Tab-separated table of C-alpha atoms in Angstrom:
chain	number	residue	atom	x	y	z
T	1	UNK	CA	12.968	-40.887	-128.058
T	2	UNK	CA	9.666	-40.910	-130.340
T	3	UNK	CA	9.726	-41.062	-133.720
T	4	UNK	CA	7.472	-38.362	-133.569
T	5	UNK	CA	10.212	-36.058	-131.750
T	6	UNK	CA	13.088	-37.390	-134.244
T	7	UNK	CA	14.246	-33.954	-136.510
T	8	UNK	CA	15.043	-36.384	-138.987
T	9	UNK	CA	12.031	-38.463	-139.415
T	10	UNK	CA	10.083	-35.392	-138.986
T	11	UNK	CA	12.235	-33.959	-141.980
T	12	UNK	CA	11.961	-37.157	-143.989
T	13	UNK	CA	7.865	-36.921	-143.388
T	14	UNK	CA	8.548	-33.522	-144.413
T	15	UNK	CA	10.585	-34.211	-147.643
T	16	UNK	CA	8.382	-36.966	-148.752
T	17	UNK	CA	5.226	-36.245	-147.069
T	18	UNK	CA	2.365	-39.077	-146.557
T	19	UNK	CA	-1.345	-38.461	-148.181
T	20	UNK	CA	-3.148	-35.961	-146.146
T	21	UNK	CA	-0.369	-34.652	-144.807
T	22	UNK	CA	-0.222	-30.694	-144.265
T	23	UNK	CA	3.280	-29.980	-145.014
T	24	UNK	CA	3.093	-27.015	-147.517
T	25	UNK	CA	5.786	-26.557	-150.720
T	26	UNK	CA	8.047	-24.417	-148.755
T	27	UNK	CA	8.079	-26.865	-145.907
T	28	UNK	CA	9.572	-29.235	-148.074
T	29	UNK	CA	11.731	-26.702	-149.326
T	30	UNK	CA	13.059	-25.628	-146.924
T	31	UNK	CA	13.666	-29.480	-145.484
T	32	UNK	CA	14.913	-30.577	-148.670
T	33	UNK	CA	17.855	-27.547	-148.483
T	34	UNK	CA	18.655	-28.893	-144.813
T	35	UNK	CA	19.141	-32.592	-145.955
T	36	UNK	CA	21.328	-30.641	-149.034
T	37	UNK	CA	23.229	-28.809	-145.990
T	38	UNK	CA	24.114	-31.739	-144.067
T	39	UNK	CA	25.082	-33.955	-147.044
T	40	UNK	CA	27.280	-31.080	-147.819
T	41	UNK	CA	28.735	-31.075	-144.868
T	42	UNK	CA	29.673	-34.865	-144.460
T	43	UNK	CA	31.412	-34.270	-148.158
T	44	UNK	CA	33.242	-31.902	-146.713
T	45	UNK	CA	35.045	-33.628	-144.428
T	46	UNK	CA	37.115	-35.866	-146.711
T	47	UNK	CA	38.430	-32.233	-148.012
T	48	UNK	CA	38.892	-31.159	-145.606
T	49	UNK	CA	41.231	-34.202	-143.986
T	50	UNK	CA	42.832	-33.862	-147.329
T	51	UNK	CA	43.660	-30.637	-147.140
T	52	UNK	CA	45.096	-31.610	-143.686
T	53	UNK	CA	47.197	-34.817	-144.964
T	54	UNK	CA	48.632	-32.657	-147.609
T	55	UNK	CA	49.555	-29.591	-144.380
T	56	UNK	CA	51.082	-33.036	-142.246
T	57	UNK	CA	53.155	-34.088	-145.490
T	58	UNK	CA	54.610	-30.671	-146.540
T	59	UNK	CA	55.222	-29.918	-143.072
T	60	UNK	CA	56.807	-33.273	-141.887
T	61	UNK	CA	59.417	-33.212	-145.542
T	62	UNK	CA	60.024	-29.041	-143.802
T	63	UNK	CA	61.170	-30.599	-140.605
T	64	UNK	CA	63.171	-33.189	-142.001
T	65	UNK	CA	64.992	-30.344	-143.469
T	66	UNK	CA	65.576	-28.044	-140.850
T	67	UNK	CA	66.273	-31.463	-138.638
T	68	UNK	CA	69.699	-32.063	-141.688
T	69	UNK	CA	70.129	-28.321	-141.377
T	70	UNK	CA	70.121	-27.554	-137.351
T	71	UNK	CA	72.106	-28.759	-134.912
T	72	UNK	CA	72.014	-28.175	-130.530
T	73	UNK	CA	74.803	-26.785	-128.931
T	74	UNK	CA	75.135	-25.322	-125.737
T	75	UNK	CA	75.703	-21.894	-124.802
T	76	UNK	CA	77.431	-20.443	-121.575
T	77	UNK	CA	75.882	-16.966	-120.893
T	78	UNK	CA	78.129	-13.895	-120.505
T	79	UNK	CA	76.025	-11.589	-118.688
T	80	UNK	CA	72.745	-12.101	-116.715
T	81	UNK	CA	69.727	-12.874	-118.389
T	82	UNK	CA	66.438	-10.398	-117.967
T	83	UNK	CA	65.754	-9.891	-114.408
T	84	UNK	CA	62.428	-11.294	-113.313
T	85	UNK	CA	59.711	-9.512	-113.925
T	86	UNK	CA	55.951	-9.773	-111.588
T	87	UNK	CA	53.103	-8.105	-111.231
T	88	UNK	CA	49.854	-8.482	-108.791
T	89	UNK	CA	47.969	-9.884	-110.955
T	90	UNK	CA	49.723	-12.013	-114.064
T	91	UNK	CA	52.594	-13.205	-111.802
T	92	UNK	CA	55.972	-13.560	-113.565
T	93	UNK	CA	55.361	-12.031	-116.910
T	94	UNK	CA	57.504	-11.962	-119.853
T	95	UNK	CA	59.476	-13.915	-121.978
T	96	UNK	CA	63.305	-14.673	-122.659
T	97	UNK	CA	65.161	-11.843	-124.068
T	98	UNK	CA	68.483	-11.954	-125.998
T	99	UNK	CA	71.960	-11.928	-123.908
T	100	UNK	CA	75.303	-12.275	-125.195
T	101	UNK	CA	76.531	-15.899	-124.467
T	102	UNK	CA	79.477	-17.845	-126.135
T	103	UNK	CA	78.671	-21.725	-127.986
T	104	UNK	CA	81.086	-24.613	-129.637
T	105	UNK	CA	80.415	-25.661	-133.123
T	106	UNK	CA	80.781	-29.047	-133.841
T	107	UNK	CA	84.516	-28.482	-135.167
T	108	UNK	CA	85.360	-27.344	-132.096
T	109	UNK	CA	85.066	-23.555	-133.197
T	110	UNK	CA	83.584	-20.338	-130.455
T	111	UNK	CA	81.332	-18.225	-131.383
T	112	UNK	CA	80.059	-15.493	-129.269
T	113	UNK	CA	76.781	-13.766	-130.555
T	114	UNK	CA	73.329	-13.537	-128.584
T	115	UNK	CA	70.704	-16.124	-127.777
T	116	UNK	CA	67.555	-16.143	-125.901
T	117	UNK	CA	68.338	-16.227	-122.411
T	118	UNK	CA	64.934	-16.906	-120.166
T	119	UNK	CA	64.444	-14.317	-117.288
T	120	UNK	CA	66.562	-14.773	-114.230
T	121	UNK	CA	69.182	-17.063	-115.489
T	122	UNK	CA	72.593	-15.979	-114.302
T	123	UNK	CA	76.548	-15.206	-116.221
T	124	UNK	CA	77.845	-18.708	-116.589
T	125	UNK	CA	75.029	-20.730	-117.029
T	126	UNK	CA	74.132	-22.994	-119.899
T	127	UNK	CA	71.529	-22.865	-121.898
T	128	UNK	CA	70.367	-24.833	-124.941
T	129	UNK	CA	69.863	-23.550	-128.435
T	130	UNK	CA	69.939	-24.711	-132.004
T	131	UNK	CA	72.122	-23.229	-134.823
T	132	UNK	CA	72.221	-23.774	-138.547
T	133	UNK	CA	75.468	-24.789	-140.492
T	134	UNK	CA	77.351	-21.404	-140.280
T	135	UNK	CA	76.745	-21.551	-136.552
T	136	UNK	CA	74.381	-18.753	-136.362
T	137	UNK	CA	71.471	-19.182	-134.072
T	138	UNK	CA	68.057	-19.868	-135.334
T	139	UNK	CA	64.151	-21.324	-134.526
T	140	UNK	CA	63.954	-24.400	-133.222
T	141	UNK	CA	62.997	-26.784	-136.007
T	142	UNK	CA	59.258	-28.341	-136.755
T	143	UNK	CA	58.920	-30.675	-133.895
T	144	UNK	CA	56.466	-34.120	-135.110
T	145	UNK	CA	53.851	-33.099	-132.387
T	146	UNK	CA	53.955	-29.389	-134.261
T	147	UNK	CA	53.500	-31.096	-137.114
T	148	UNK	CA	50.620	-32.971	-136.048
T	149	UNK	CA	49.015	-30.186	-134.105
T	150	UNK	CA	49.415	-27.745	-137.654
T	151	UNK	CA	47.887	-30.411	-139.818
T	152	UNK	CA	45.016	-31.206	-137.459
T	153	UNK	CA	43.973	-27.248	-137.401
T	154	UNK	CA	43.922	-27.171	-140.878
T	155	UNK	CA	41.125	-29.785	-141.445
T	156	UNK	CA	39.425	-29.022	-138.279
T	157	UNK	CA	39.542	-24.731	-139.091
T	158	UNK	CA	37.994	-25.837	-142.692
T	159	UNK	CA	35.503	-28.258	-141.829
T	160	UNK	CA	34.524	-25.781	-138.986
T	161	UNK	CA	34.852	-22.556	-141.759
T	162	UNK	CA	32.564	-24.875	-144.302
T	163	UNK	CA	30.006	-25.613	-141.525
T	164	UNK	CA	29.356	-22.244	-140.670
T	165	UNK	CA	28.712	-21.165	-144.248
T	166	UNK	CA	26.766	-23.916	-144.881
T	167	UNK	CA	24.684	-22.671	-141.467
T	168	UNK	CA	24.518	-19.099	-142.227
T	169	UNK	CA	23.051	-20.360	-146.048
T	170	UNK	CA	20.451	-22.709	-144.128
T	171	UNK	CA	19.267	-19.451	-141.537
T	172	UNK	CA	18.989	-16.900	-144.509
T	173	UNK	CA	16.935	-19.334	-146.444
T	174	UNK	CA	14.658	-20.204	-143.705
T	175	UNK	CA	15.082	-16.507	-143.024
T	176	UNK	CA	13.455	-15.585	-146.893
T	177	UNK	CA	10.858	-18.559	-146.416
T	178	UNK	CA	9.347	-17.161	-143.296
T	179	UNK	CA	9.138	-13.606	-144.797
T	180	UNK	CA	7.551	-15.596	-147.486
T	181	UNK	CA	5.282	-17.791	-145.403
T	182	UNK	CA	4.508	-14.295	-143.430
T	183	UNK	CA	3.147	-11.961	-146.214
T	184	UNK	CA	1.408	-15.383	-147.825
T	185	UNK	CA	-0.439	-15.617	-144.733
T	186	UNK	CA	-1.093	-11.997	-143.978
T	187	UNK	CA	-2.484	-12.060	-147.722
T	188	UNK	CA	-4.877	-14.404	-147.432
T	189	UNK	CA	-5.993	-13.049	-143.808
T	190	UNK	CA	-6.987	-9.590	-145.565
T	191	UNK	CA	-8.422	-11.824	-148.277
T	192	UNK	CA	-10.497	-13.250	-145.773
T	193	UNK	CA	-11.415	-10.388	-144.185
T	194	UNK	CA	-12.382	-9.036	-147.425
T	195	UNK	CA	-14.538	-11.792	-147.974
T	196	UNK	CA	-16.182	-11.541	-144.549
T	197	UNK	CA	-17.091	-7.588	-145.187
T	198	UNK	CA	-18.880	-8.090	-148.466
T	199	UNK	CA	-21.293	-11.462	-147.181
């Protein structure tokens, strides 16, 4: 690649133009709030990765929690589960639906309540859930790779949400320069032409 065909040496030349050089004030402008854009947007990425630390270390204490709070057990359905359910054109569609099943708590206790049961599963089969200390059913907890995946969307949605603002500000101002750079010129055509009409 020339340097002549490098956007950022051509910006640079632009910036800091050499003598005789034709770049006019709102050339360098308008270059000047680019180079302001991307430095901008390289700052923002530290923030952003903080932002997404602090989302892996909130997160990761949150799991340890519900990890001390939640227990597995295993529950023996009591009735069928959802039948299946197809179509032509998804396949199998839908998800588990709650069926009465009976679990063990860790003292050796039944309970008999509802858990999600996935479509087709049949009266007597196991299935694995998680339950909090009263024995209730509840969400499984934050998994690590959840955690990771959470903390990793953070940073990436607001570097991504601070590079778009930072591109819609660099397209309205070269927006307003070229309006600018458009009625300049058009004023000093009819200038011209005005000078033309009276010689």
């Amino acid at each position: 690649m020339s340097t002549s065909s490098n956007p950022i040496a051509r910006m640079w030349r632009t910036i800091l133009p050499r003598r005789g050089s034709v770049a006019r004030a709102s050339d360098r402008f308008q270059a000047g709030v680019g180079v302001f854009a991307v430095l901008l947007a390289l700052a923002a990425l530290p923030v952003a990765a903080g932002f997404g630390s602090e989302t892996y270390v909130r997160q990761q204490a949150q799991s340890a929690q519900q990890l001390g709070e939640r227990a597995q057990a295993t529950a023996t359905l009591l009735a069928d589960g959802p039948a299946i359910a197809a179509n032509s054109r998804a396949g199998v569609v839908g998800n588990g639906e709650p069926t009465d099943a009976t679990w063990a708590l860790a003292d050796g206790t039944r309970r008999v309540g509802q858990v999600v049961a996935a479509r087709g599963t049949l009266k007597g089969e196991t299935v694995t859930i998680w339950v909090d200390r009263n024995g209730n059913p509840v969400d499984p907890p934050l998994s690590n790779a959840g955690v990771v995946i959470d903390a990793v969307g953070v940073a990436l949605g607001l570097w991504l949400g601070a590079l778009a603002l930072l591109a819609a500000c660099y397209r309205l101002t070269v927006f307003s320069l070229d309006r600018f750079r458009l009625a300049r010129w058009q004023r000093e055509w009819f200038q011209q032409q005005d000078r033309k009409t009276r010689s």
